[in-house]
Coordinates of C-alpha atoms in Angstrom, one line a residue:
M1 CA 37.3 15.1 -3.8
S2 CA 39.9 17.6 -2.7
S3 CA 42.7 18.6 -5.0
P4 CA 44.6 16.8 -6.5
Q5 CA 42.4 13.7 -6.2
G6 CA 39.3 15.5 -7.4
S7 CA 40.9 16.0 -10.8
L8 CA 40.8 12.2 -11.2
V9 CA 37.1 12.0 -10.8
D10 CA 34.9 12.1 -13.9
V11 CA 31.5 12.0 -12.3
I12 CA 30.2 12.5 -8.7
N13 CA 27.6 9.8 -7.9
M14 CA 25.0 9.8 -5.2
H15 CA 22.2 7.5 -3.9
N16 CA 19.3 8.7 -1.8
Y17 CA 15.9 7.2 -0.8
S18 CA 13.0 8.9 0.9
F19 CA 10.2 6.3 0.6
P20 CA 7.5 6.1 1.6
A21 CA 7.3 9.9 1.7
A22 CA 6.4 11.9 -1.4
P23 CA 9.4 13.2 -3.3
E24 CA 9.0 17.0 -2.8
G25 CA 11.9 18.4 -0.8
Q26 CA 13.7 15.1 -0.5
N27 CA 16.2 14.4 -3.3
E28 CA 16.3 18.2 -3.9
A29 CA 17.8 18.7 -0.4
A30 CA 20.2 15.8 -0.8
V31 CA 21.4 17.2 -4.2
A32 CA 21.9 20.6 -2.6
A33 CA 24.0 19.1 0.2
V34 CA 26.2 17.2 -2.2
K35 CA 26.6 20.2 -4.4
A36 CA 27.7 22.2 -1.4
V37 CA 30.5 19.7 -0.7
M38 CA 31.5 19.8 -4.4
A39 CA 31.6 23.6 -4.4
A40 CA 34.0 23.5 -1.4
H41 CA 36.5 21.5 -3.6
P42 CA 37.4 23.4 -6.8
S43 CA 38.7 20.4 -8.6
S44 CA 35.3 18.7 -8.3
A45 CA 33.0 21.7 -8.3
N46 CA 32.1 21.4 -12.0
K47 CA 31.9 17.7 -12.3
P48 CA 28.7 16.1 -13.5
L49 CA 26.4 14.9 -10.7
W50 CA 24.5 11.7 -11.2
L51 CA 21.7 10.4 -9.0
T52 CA 22.1 6.6 -9.7
E53 CA 19.8 5.1 -7.1
T54 CA 16.4 6.2 -5.8
G55 CA 13.0 4.7 -5.8
W56 CA 9.8 3.7 -4.1
P57 CA 8.9 0.0 -3.2
T58 CA 5.4 -1.2 -3.8
M59 CA 3.5 -3.5 -1.4
N60 CA 0.0 -2.0 -1.7
G61 CA 0.9 0.7 0.8
T62 CA 1.9 -1.6 3.6
T63 CA 3.6 0.4 6.3
G64 CA 6.9 1.8 5.0
T65 CA 6.0 1.1 1.4
N66 CA 3.8 2.7 -1.4
T67 CA 1.1 1.7 -3.8
E68 CA 1.9 1.1 -7.4
A69 CA 0.1 4.3 -8.4
E70 CA 2.2 6.3 -5.9
Q71 CA 5.4 4.8 -7.3
A72 CA 4.3 5.7 -10.9
R73 CA 3.6 9.4 -10.0
Y74 CA 6.5 9.8 -7.5
L75 CA 9.2 8.7 -10.0
V76 CA 8.1 11.3 -12.5
R77 CA 7.7 14.1 -10.0
D78 CA 11.1 13.2 -8.4
A79 CA 12.9 13.1 -11.8
A80 CA 11.6 16.6 -12.6
L81 CA 12.6 18.0 -9.2
S82 CA 16.0 16.3 -9.2
L83 CA 16.8 17.5 -12.7
K84 CA 15.8 21.0 -11.7
A85 CA 18.0 20.8 -8.6
G86 CA 21.0 20.2 -10.8
V87 CA 21.3 16.4 -11.4
N88 CA 22.8 15.7 -14.8
R89 CA 21.5 12.1 -15.0
Y90 CA 18.7 10.5 -13.0
M91 CA 18.5 6.7 -12.6
L92 CA 16.0 4.8 -10.6
Y93 CA 16.1 1.5 -8.7
D94 CA 14.9 -1.0 -9.9
L95 CA 14.0 -2.5 -13.2
F96 CA 12.6 -5.8 -11.8
N97 CA 11.1 -6.9 -8.5
D98 CA 13.9 -9.2 -7.4
Y99 CA 14.9 -11.4 -4.5
K100 CA 12.6 -11.9 -1.6
E101 CA 9.7 -10.3 -3.5
E102 CA 7.6 -10.5 -0.3
T103 CA 9.8 -7.8 1.3
P104 CA 10.0 -4.1 0.5
E105 CA 13.6 -4.6 -0.7
G106 CA 12.3 -6.9 -3.4
R107 CA 9.5 -4.5 -4.6
F108 CA 11.4 -1.5 -6.1
G109 CA 11.0 -2.8 -9.7
M110 CA 9.0 -1.4 -12.6
Y111 CA 8.3 -4.9 -13.7
R112 CA 7.0 -7.7 -11.5
N113 CA 9.2 -10.6 -10.7
P114 CA 9.7 -12.8 -13.9
D115 CA 9.9 -15.9 -11.7
S116 CA 6.3 -15.4 -10.6
N117 CA 5.1 -13.4 -13.7
P118 CA 6.5 -15.2 -16.8
A119 CA 5.1 -12.5 -19.1
I120 CA 7.3 -9.9 -17.3
A121 CA 4.3 -7.9 -16.4
P122 CA 4.9 -4.1 -16.1
K123 CA 3.7 -2.0 -13.2
P124 CA 2.1 1.4 -13.9
A125 CA 5.6 3.0 -13.4
M126 CA 6.9 1.4 -16.5
V127 CA 4.2 3.1 -18.6
T128 CA 4.7 6.5 -16.9
Q129 CA 8.5 6.3 -17.4
A130 CA 8.0 5.5 -21.1
V131 CA 5.6 8.5 -21.5
M132 CA 8.1 10.8 -19.7
A133 CA 11.0 9.6 -21.9
R134 CA 9.0 10.4 -25.1
Q135 CA 7.7 13.7 -23.7
L136 CA 11.1 15.1 -22.6
S137 CA 13.3 13.6 -25.4
G138 CA 15.6 16.5 -26.4
Y139 CA 14.4 18.8 -23.6
T140 CA 16.4 20.1 -20.6
V141 CA 15.3 22.1 -17.6
A142 CA 15.0 25.8 -18.3
S143 CA 13.1 27.4 -15.4
A144 CA 10.2 27.0 -13.1
D145 CA 7.0 28.9 -12.5
S146 CA 6.4 30.3 -9.0
L147 CA 2.9 29.2 -8.0
G148 CA 3.0 28.9 -4.3
A149 CA 3.3 26.0 -1.8
G150 CA 2.3 22.6 -3.1
V151 CA 2.0 23.7 -6.8
Y152 CA 4.7 22.7 -9.2
S153 CA 5.4 23.8 -12.8
I154 CA 8.9 23.0 -14.1
V155 CA 9.7 24.3 -17.6
F156 CA 11.8 22.2 -20.0
Q157 CA 13.1 23.6 -23.4
N158 CA 14.6 22.0 -26.5
S159 CA 17.2 23.3 -28.9
A160 CA 14.5 25.0 -31.1
G161 CA 13.2 27.0 -28.1
A162 CA 10.0 25.0 -27.7
K163 CA 8.9 24.7 -24.1
K164 CA 7.0 22.0 -22.2
R165 CA 5.9 22.0 -18.6
I166 CA 5.6 19.2 -16.1
M167 CA 2.9 20.4 -13.7
W168 CA 1.2 18.9 -10.6
A169 CA -0.1 19.9 -7.2
T170 CA -0.1 18.0 -3.9
T171 CA -3.8 19.1 -3.3
P172 CA -6.2 19.8 -6.2
T173 CA -5.5 23.2 -7.7
T174 CA -6.7 24.9 -10.9
V175 CA -4.3 27.1 -12.9
A176 CA -4.9 29.4 -15.8
L177 CA -2.4 29.5 -18.6
S178 CA -2.3 32.7 -20.7
S179 CA -1.9 31.7 -24.3
T180 CA -2.9 32.9 -27.7
G181 CA -3.0 29.4 -29.1
A182 CA -4.2 25.9 -28.3
V183 CA -2.7 24.2 -25.3
T184 CA -1.8 20.5 -25.4
Q185 CA -2.2 18.5 -22.2
T186 CA -0.8 15.0 -21.9
S187 CA -1.7 12.9 -18.9
L188 CA 0.8 10.8 -16.7
Y189 CA -0.2 7.8 -18.8
G190 CA 0.0 9.4 -22.2
S191 CA -3.6 10.4 -23.2
T192 CA -3.6 13.8 -24.9
S193 CA -6.2 16.5 -25.2
T194 CA -6.1 20.0 -26.9
L195 CA -7.6 22.9 -25.0
T196 CA -8.9 26.1 -26.6
P197 CA -8.3 29.2 -24.4
E198 CA -11.2 31.4 -23.3
S199 CA -10.5 35.1 -23.2
G200 CA -6.9 34.2 -23.8
K201 CA -6.7 31.7 -20.9
A202 CA -6.7 27.9 -20.8
T203 CA -7.9 26.1 -17.6
V204 CA -5.8 23.2 -16.3
Q205 CA -6.8 21.1 -13.3
L206 CA -3.7 19.9 -11.4
G207 CA -3.5 17.0 -8.9
A208 CA -1.1 14.3 -7.7
D209 CA -0.5 12.9 -11.2
P210 CA 1.8 15.1 -13.2
L211 CA 0.7 16.6 -16.5
Y212 CA 2.8 17.6 -19.5
V213 CA 1.5 20.9 -20.8
S214 CA 2.7 22.7 -23.9
A215 CA 1.6 25.5 -26.3
P216 CA 3.4 27.7 -28.9
N217 CA 3.1 30.7 -26.6
I218 CA 2.4 30.6 -22.9
T219 CA 3.0 34.0 -21.5
A220 CA 1.8 33.5 -17.9
V221 CA 0.7 30.8 -15.5
A222 CA -1.3 31.6 -12.4
V223 CA -3.3 29.8 -9.8
R224 CA -7.1 30.5 -9.8
P225 CA -8.6 31.1 -6.4
S226 CA -11.4 28.7 -7.3
A227 CA -11.8 26.1 -10.1
L228 CA -13.5 27.5 -13.1
Y229 CA -14.5 24.0 -14.1
S230 CA -14.5 21.0 -11.8
A231 CA -15.5 17.4 -11.6
T232 CA -15.6 15.2 -8.5
A233 CA -16.7 11.7 -7.7
P234 CA -17.4 9.9 -4.4
A235 CA -14.2 8.6 -2.7
Q236 CA -15.6 5.1 -3.1
S237 CA -17.9 3.8 -5.7
L238 CA -19.6 0.4 -6.1
Q239 CA -18.6 -2.1 -8.7
S240 CA -21.1 -2.6 -11.5
Q241 CA -23.0 0.5 -10.5
N242 CA -23.0 3.9 -12.3
V243 CA -20.8 6.5 -10.7
P244 CA -22.3 10.0 -10.0
V245 CA -19.9 12.7 -11.0
T246 CA -20.6 16.2 -9.7
V247 CA -19.5 18.9 -12.2
S248 CA -19.5 22.7 -11.8
V249 CA -18.9 26.0 -13.4
D250 CA -17.7 28.5 -10.8
L251 CA -17.8 32.2 -11.8
R252 CA -17.3 33.5 -8.2
G253 CA -13.7 34.3 -9.2
G254 CA -14.7 35.9 -12.5
G255 CA -15.2 34.7 -16.0
S256 CA -17.8 34.8 -18.7
A257 CA -21.4 33.7 -18.3
T258 CA -22.0 33.5 -22.0
G259 CA -22.8 30.1 -23.5
A260 CA -23.8 26.7 -22.1
V261 CA -21.1 24.4 -20.8
T262 CA -21.3 20.6 -21.6
F263 CA -19.4 18.1 -19.4
T264 CA -18.9 14.7 -21.1
G265 CA -17.7 11.6 -19.3
P266 CA -17.1 8.0 -20.4
G267 CA -19.6 6.3 -22.6
S268 CA -21.0 9.7 -23.8
S269 CA -22.5 10.4 -20.3
S270 CA -23.0 14.1 -20.2
V271 CA -24.7 17.1 -18.6
T272 CA -25.1 20.7 -19.7
I273 CA -24.9 23.7 -17.4
T274 CA -25.8 27.3 -18.0
P275 CA -23.3 29.5 -16.1
V276 CA -24.5 32.3 -13.9
A277 CA -22.3 35.4 -13.4
G278 CA -20.7 35.5 -10.0
Q279 CA -22.2 32.1 -8.9
L280 CA -21.4 28.4 -8.6
V281 CA -23.7 26.2 -10.7
Q282 CA -23.5 22.4 -10.4
G283 CA -24.8 19.4 -12.2
T284 CA -24.4 15.6 -12.1
L285 CA -23.4 13.2 -14.9
S286 CA -23.7 9.4 -14.5
A287 CA -20.5 7.7 -15.6
P288 CA -20.9 4.0 -16.7
A289 CA -20.2 1.3 -14.1
Y290 CA -16.8 -0.2 -13.8
P291 CA -16.8 -4.0 -13.9
E292 CA -13.5 -4.2 -12.0
A293 CA -12.5 -2.8 -8.6
G294 CA -9.6 -0.5 -8.0
A295 CA -8.5 3.2 -8.2
K296 CA -10.1 4.9 -11.2
S297 CA -9.6 8.3 -12.9
I298 CA -12.9 9.3 -14.7
P299 CA -12.1 11.5 -17.7
V300 CA -14.4 14.5 -18.1
K301 CA -14.2 16.8 -21.2
V302 CA -15.5 20.3 -20.9
T303 CA -16.9 21.9 -24.1
R304 CA -18.2 25.4 -24.7
S305 CA -19.0 27.0 -28.0
S306 CA -18.0 23.8 -29.8
A307 CA -14.4 24.0 -28.4
V308 CA -12.8 21.9 -25.6
R309 CA -12.0 24.3 -22.8
A310 CA -10.7 21.9 -20.1
S311 CA -9.9 18.2 -19.6
L312 CA -10.7 17.1 -16.1
T313 CA -10.4 13.8 -14.1
A314 CA -12.6 12.7 -11.2
A315 CA -10.9 10.2 -8.9
T316 CA -12.7 7.4 -7.2
T317 CA -11.9 3.9 -5.9
V318 CA -14.3 1.2 -7.0
V319 CA -14.9 -1.4 -4.3
E320 CA -16.0 -4.9 -4.9
N321 CA -19.8 -5.4 -4.9
P322 CA -20.8 -7.8 -3.6
R323 CA -17.9 -8.1 -1.2
L324 CA -17.2 -11.5 0.5
G325 CA -15.4 -12.2 3.7
V326 CA -15.0 -15.1 6.1
R327 CA -14.5 -15.5 9.8
P328 CA -14.5 -18.5 12.2
A329 CA -17.6 -18.8 14.3
T330 CA -16.8 -18.3 18.0
S331 CA -16.5 -21.7 19.7
A332 CA -14.7 -22.7 22.9
T333 CA -13.5 -25.9 21.1
G334 CA -12.7 -24.3 17.7
A335 CA -15.0 -26.6 15.9
G336 CA -16.4 -24.0 13.5
P337 CA -18.5 -23.4 11.4
L338 CA -16.8 -21.0 9.0
Q339 CA -19.0 -18.0 8.4
L340 CA -19.4 -16.4 5.0
L341 CA -20.0 -12.6 5.2
I342 CA -21.8 -10.9 2.3
D343 CA -22.1 -7.2 1.8
Y344 CA -24.2 -6.3 -1.3
P345 CA -25.4 -2.7 -1.1
G346 CA -27.7 -1.5 -3.9
T347 CA -29.2 -4.9 -4.5
S348 CA -32.8 -6.0 -4.3
G349 CA -34.5 -9.4 -4.3
V350 CA -31.2 -11.3 -4.6
T351 CA -30.7 -14.7 -2.9
L352 CA -27.5 -16.7 -2.4
T353 CA -28.2 -19.9 -4.3
K354 CA -25.0 -21.9 -3.9
V355 CA -21.6 -21.8 -2.1
E356 CA -18.8 -24.2 -3.1
Y357 CA -16.0 -24.0 -0.4
T358 CA -12.8 -25.6 0.8
V359 CA -11.3 -25.2 4.3
G360 CA -8.1 -27.0 4.8
A361 CA -8.8 -30.6 3.7
H362 CA -12.5 -30.2 3.9
S363 CA -14.6 -29.4 0.8
A364 CA -18.4 -29.1 0.5
T365 CA -21.2 -27.4 -1.4
V366 CA -24.3 -25.9 0.2
T367 CA -27.4 -24.4 -1.4
P368 CA -28.7 -22.0 1.3
G369 CA -31.3 -19.9 -0.7
T370 CA -30.6 -17.1 1.8
A371 CA -32.1 -13.6 1.0
V372 CA -29.2 -11.1 0.7
S373 CA -29.7 -7.8 2.5
A374 CA -28.9 -4.5 0.8
T375 CA -28.3 -2.7 4.0
A376 CA -26.6 -5.1 6.4
T377 CA -24.0 -7.9 6.3
T378 CA -25.6 -11.3 5.5
V379 CA -24.0 -14.1 7.4
V380 CA -24.2 -17.7 6.2
D381 CA -22.7 -20.7 8.2
L382 CA -20.5 -23.1 6.3
P383 CA -20.2 -26.4 8.3
I384 CA -16.7 -27.9 8.5
A385 CA -15.3 -31.2 9.7
G386 CA -11.8 -32.5 10.4
V387 CA -10.2 -29.0 10.6
G388 CA -7.8 -28.7 13.5
V389 CA -7.6 -25.9 16.0
W390 CA -4.8 -23.2 16.1
G391 CA -3.6 -24.2 12.7
P392 CA -3.7 -21.5 9.9
V393 CA -5.6 -23.1 7.0
Y394 CA -6.3 -22.1 3.4
Y395 CA -9.8 -21.4 2.4
S396 CA -11.7 -20.7 -0.8
A397 CA -15.4 -20.0 -1.2
K398 CA -17.3 -19.4 -4.5
A399 CA -20.7 -17.8 -4.0
T400 CA -23.4 -17.9 -6.8
F401 CA -26.3 -15.4 -6.6
S402 CA -29.7 -15.6 -8.2
N403 CA -28.9 -12.6 -10.4
G404 CA -26.1 -14.6 -12.1
V405 CA -23.2 -12.9 -10.2
V406 CA -20.5 -15.2 -9.1
K407 CA -17.8 -14.1 -6.5
T408 CA -14.9 -16.0 -5.0
T409 CA -12.9 -15.2 -1.9
T410 CA -9.7 -17.0 -0.8
G411 CA -7.1 -16.6 1.9
T412 CA -5.9 -18.0 5.3
T413 CA -8.0 -18.3 8.4
S414 CA -7.8 -20.3 11.6
F415 CA -10.1 -21.7 14.3
S416 CA -8.1 -20.4 17.2
P417 CA -10.1 -19.8 20.5
V418 CA -8.3 -17.7 23.1
R419 CA -9.5 -19.0 26.5
P420 CA -9.4 -17.3 29.9
D421 CA -6.3 -17.3 32.0
G422 CA -6.0 -20.5 34.1
T423 CA -8.0 -22.7 31.6
T424 CA -7.1 -26.3 32.0
N425 CA -5.8 -27.9 28.8
P426 CA -6.4 -24.9 26.6
P427 CA -6.4 -25.2 22.8
Y428 CA -2.9 -24.6 21.4
A429 CA -0.9 -24.5 18.2
T430 CA 1.5 -27.4 17.5
L431 CA 4.3 -25.6 15.7
A432 CA 5.7 -28.7 14.1
S433 CA 2.6 -29.0 11.9
S434 CA 1.0 -25.5 11.9
A435 CA 4.1 -23.3 11.4
R436 CA 6.5 -23.0 8.5
W437 CA 10.3 -22.7 8.5
V438 CA 11.8 -19.6 6.8
S439 CA 15.6 -19.9 6.4
A440 CA 17.9 -16.9 7.1
G441 CA 20.8 -18.9 5.7
G442 CA 20.6 -21.8 8.1
A443 CA 19.3 -25.3 7.7
D444 CA 16.0 -26.7 9.0
G445 CA 16.9 -29.1 11.8
G446 CA 13.3 -30.3 12.2
A447 CA 11.4 -30.9 15.5
P448 CA 14.5 -31.5 17.8
D449 CA 16.0 -28.2 16.6
H450 CA 12.9 -26.0 16.8
S451 CA 9.3 -27.0 17.7
G452 CA 6.8 -26.9 20.5
A453 CA 3.4 -25.5 21.4
M454 CA 2.0 -21.9 21.5
W455 CA -1.3 -20.4 22.8
V456 CA -2.8 -17.2 24.0
S457 CA -5.0 -16.5 27.0
Y458 CA -6.8 -13.4 28.3
G459 CA -7.7 -11.6 31.5
A460 CA -9.8 -8.5 32.1
S461 CA -6.9 -6.2 31.5
T462 CA -4.2 -8.5 30.1
I463 CA -3.3 -10.7 27.1
T464 CA -0.8 -13.5 27.8
V465 CA 1.3 -15.3 25.2
H466 CA 2.4 -18.9 26.2
A467 CA 5.0 -21.1 24.5
E468 CA 6.7 -24.3 25.4
I469 CA 9.6 -24.6 23.0
T470 CA 11.9 -27.5 22.2
D471 CA 15.3 -26.2 21.2
D472 CA 18.5 -28.4 21.2
V473 CA 20.9 -25.4 21.4
Q474 CA 20.2 -22.2 23.4
Q475 CA 21.9 -19.0 22.1
A476 CA 20.9 -15.8 23.7
G477 CA 20.6 -12.6 21.7
P478 CA 23.1 -9.8 22.5
A479 CA 20.5 -7.2 23.7
A480 CA 16.8 -6.5 23.9
D481 CA 16.6 -4.6 20.6
T482 CA 18.4 -7.3 18.7
L483 CA 16.9 -10.3 20.6
W484 CA 15.8 -11.7 17.2
Q485 CA 19.4 -12.6 16.5
G486 CA 19.3 -15.3 19.1
D487 CA 16.7 -17.8 20.4
S488 CA 13.6 -15.8 21.0
I489 CA 9.9 -15.5 20.2
Q490 CA 8.1 -12.6 18.4
F491 CA 4.4 -11.9 18.3
A492 CA 2.1 -9.2 17.0
F493 CA -1.5 -8.1 17.4
A494 CA -3.8 -6.1 15.1
E495 CA -7.5 -5.4 14.8
D496 CA -10.0 -7.8 13.3
K497 CA -9.9 -7.6 9.4
P498 CA -6.9 -5.3 9.3
T499 CA -5.8 -3.3 6.2
A500 CA -2.2 -2.7 5.2
S501 CA -2.2 0.5 7.1
S502 CA -3.8 -0.7 10.3
P503 CA -1.9 -0.1 13.5
V504 CA 0.0 -3.1 14.9
A505 CA 1.6 -3.9 18.3
S506 CA 4.7 -6.0 17.6
F507 CA 6.9 -7.5 20.4
G508 CA 9.7 -9.9 21.1
A509 CA 10.7 -11.9 24.2
A510 CA 13.9 -13.7 25.1
L511 CA 16.4 -14.7 27.7
V512 CA 19.1 -12.3 26.7
T513 CA 22.4 -12.1 28.5
S514 CA 20.9 -9.7 31.1
G515 CA 17.9 -12.0 31.8
P516 CA 14.2 -12.2 30.6
V517 CA 13.1 -9.2 28.5
V518 CA 10.0 -8.1 26.5
Y519 CA 10.7 -5.6 23.8
R520 CA 8.3 -3.6 21.7
F521 CA 9.3 -3.2 18.0
S522 CA 6.3 -1.2 16.8
G523 CA 5.5 2.4 17.5
T524 CA 7.8 3.8 20.2
A525 CA 10.3 1.0 20.4
G526 CA 11.7 -0.1 23.7
V527 CA 11.6 -2.4 26.7
V528 CA 8.0 -2.9 27.8
S529 CA 8.2 -2.0 31.5
G530 CA 4.6 -3.0 32.2
A531 CA 5.0 -6.5 30.9
S532 CA 5.7 -9.6 33.0
A533 CA 8.1 -12.1 31.5
T534 CA 8.7 -15.6 33.0
I535 CA 11.2 -17.4 30.7
T536 CA 12.8 -20.5 32.0
R537 CA 14.9 -23.3 30.4
T538 CA 15.0 -26.9 31.6
G539 CA 16.9 -29.4 29.5
T540 CA 16.0 -28.6 25.9
T541 CA 12.7 -26.9 26.7
T542 CA 12.3 -23.1 27.0
S543 CA 9.1 -22.0 28.6
Y544 CA 7.6 -18.5 28.0
T545 CA 4.8 -16.8 29.8
I546 CA 4.5 -13.2 28.6
V547 CA 1.8 -11.1 30.3
L548 CA 1.0 -7.8 28.5
P549 CA -1.4 -5.1 29.5
R550 CA -4.2 -4.9 26.9
T551 CA -3.3 -1.2 26.5
E552 CA 0.1 -2.4 25.0
T553 CA -1.5 -4.9 22.6
G554 CA -4.3 -2.7 21.4
V555 CA -6.8 -5.5 22.1
A556 CA -9.6 -3.7 24.0
A557 CA -11.4 -5.3 26.9
T558 CA -14.6 -5.4 24.8
A559 CA -12.9 -7.0 21.7
T560 CA -13.9 -10.6 20.9
R561 CA -12.0 -10.8 17.7
F562 CA -8.5 -9.7 16.7
T563 CA -5.6 -10.9 14.5
Y564 CA -2.3 -12.4 15.7
S565 CA 1.0 -13.7 14.4
F566 CA 3.8 -15.6 16.1
L567 CA 7.3 -16.6 15.2
L568 CA 10.1 -18.6 16.8
N569 CA 13.7 -17.5 16.1
D570 CA 16.3 -20.2 16.1
A571 CA 20.0 -19.8 16.6
D572 CA 22.4 -22.7 17.1
G573 CA 25.6 -20.9 18.2
S574 CA 26.5 -18.9 15.1
G575 CA 23.6 -16.5 14.8
R576 CA 20.1 -16.9 13.6
D577 CA 19.5 -19.8 11.2
G578 CA 15.9 -18.8 10.5
Y579 CA 12.5 -18.7 12.0
L580 CA 9.4 -20.8 12.4
E581 CA 6.3 -18.7 11.7
W582 CA 2.7 -19.2 12.7
G583 CA 0.8 -16.8 10.5
S584 CA 3.1 -14.3 8.8
G585 CA 3.8 -10.6 8.5
I586 CA 6.5 -10.2 11.2
G587 CA 9.7 -11.7 9.8
N588 CA 8.9 -10.6 6.2
V589 CA 7.7 -7.1 7.3
A590 CA 4.6 -7.6 5.2
G591 CA 2.3 -6.3 7.9
P592 CA -1.0 -7.1 9.5
T593 CA -2.9 -8.3 6.4
Q594 CA -0.9 -11.6 6.9
Y595 CA -1.8 -12.0 10.6
V596 CA -4.3 -14.7 11.4
P597 CA -7.8 -14.3 13.0
V598 CA -8.3 -15.4 16.6
Y599 CA -11.2 -14.9 18.9
T600 CA -11.9 -14.9 22.6
A601 CA -14.1 -17.7 24.0
P602 CA -15.4 -18.3 27.6

């Protein structure tokens, strides 16, 4: 960019990513750094600066990624901050989820992958980008209000002098806007409300979702020490049950006690509170039940003296009710049955009338007539036949209850007993039939190229991974931290029934050029000094016995259930061709929700 080359440049372009972190302080710092370089070169100092790549990938919050709701709010917050920092144009990555959609790289889009979603279904971010485009059309950054750490108010202005603010807070915060006229508040998703000021001030509740706020004349913006009006809901609510919303009028920070205040929620649910000077007064309204699960923002309108004084939201996550789960019954032989788990809080007098289920190639229907508990997990055995051990199998179970509710659960499970160290003829996975090939550019050479057996055993303080691998060509990885580039195995452990954010212990083992090695890829990465690795090769067979302290795996001495995944990397002389995976979540970085359940057996 230095003279004279800088004079040939029309635009300075930059890319920057900060996911999964929130945007505050991220692209702003990157823009400042680039602008400092530009300022040092006079021929480029005044060139436009474009941010042409940034974004947040969505994989339901899996480690290293974000939820779709986070993507939607972060892209708006980041655009406002980047424009304020001096970016002339802001462009995000990506329009569509694209190649390898099961990986973070394939999940940056604002639309889901058209190959799997023919209707080209939009994510929430597509809606919020459309709202932002309409709200800010013709506006440019003018200034910002100084409201303290974690509270943001960026002022945009059009050619006629009209101003509009994008406002949010990283923790719930109430602000008072001094205005002689009505204040218009538009939500992240485009719903609009008009607020009438009280004593010259309109109250706005800020949270993680940005708001667009405008009025003919806002003369001041200030943070209130406490919320004048507030509405909160439980962090979790039950599907198909009304949601209690606690509302309040707080005059401990000042304000008028004249006139009753009515809080109105969805479906005309409402409660009226009589304020008391200098005190906090609370009430509860009952919002109608949500029929579907997921994150919800419950709108609450605050009315006083026949005028809307505030527009609030109460956040809650609606969880399925009833909730179904499955697990294999513990059996030394892995013969089942499959156990259906039912959690149905808030119910009374309900029985389970029928279950239609499939496990692998086995399908059946049972009519248990089991009474369902409202306070504990109800367990129902589903007999199976002809389902092999140590083979991940697909399952589905449709449960019908006496109150007419029908619920279905689907997924992958396994009947994989982990036997004690030294067990003769332990159950094992036959990789040729129970694992799937994932190409990394190479061909699937079949059983002579990559196959074998794998199993796990346990001791009082250890977990041992065993594998007998058939591999026609042996190619060692270059080093421990890149052992996956050559012939090697990888394996990972997590808790029973993990979530996307559950901690994992992920390892690899190989005969690298320096000899046998066990490497930890999760947490603090490095060679596992406390592991014992016996790796030998005879003919076309590579034998692995990897003994890990339980403290490394996260599998406690008292744990009888955990989840596990395994893959076999195959390289035939010119780098990794691909991998054979039992379970999933390691090679595609999708995480522990794709690990497979296993259990200890005597």
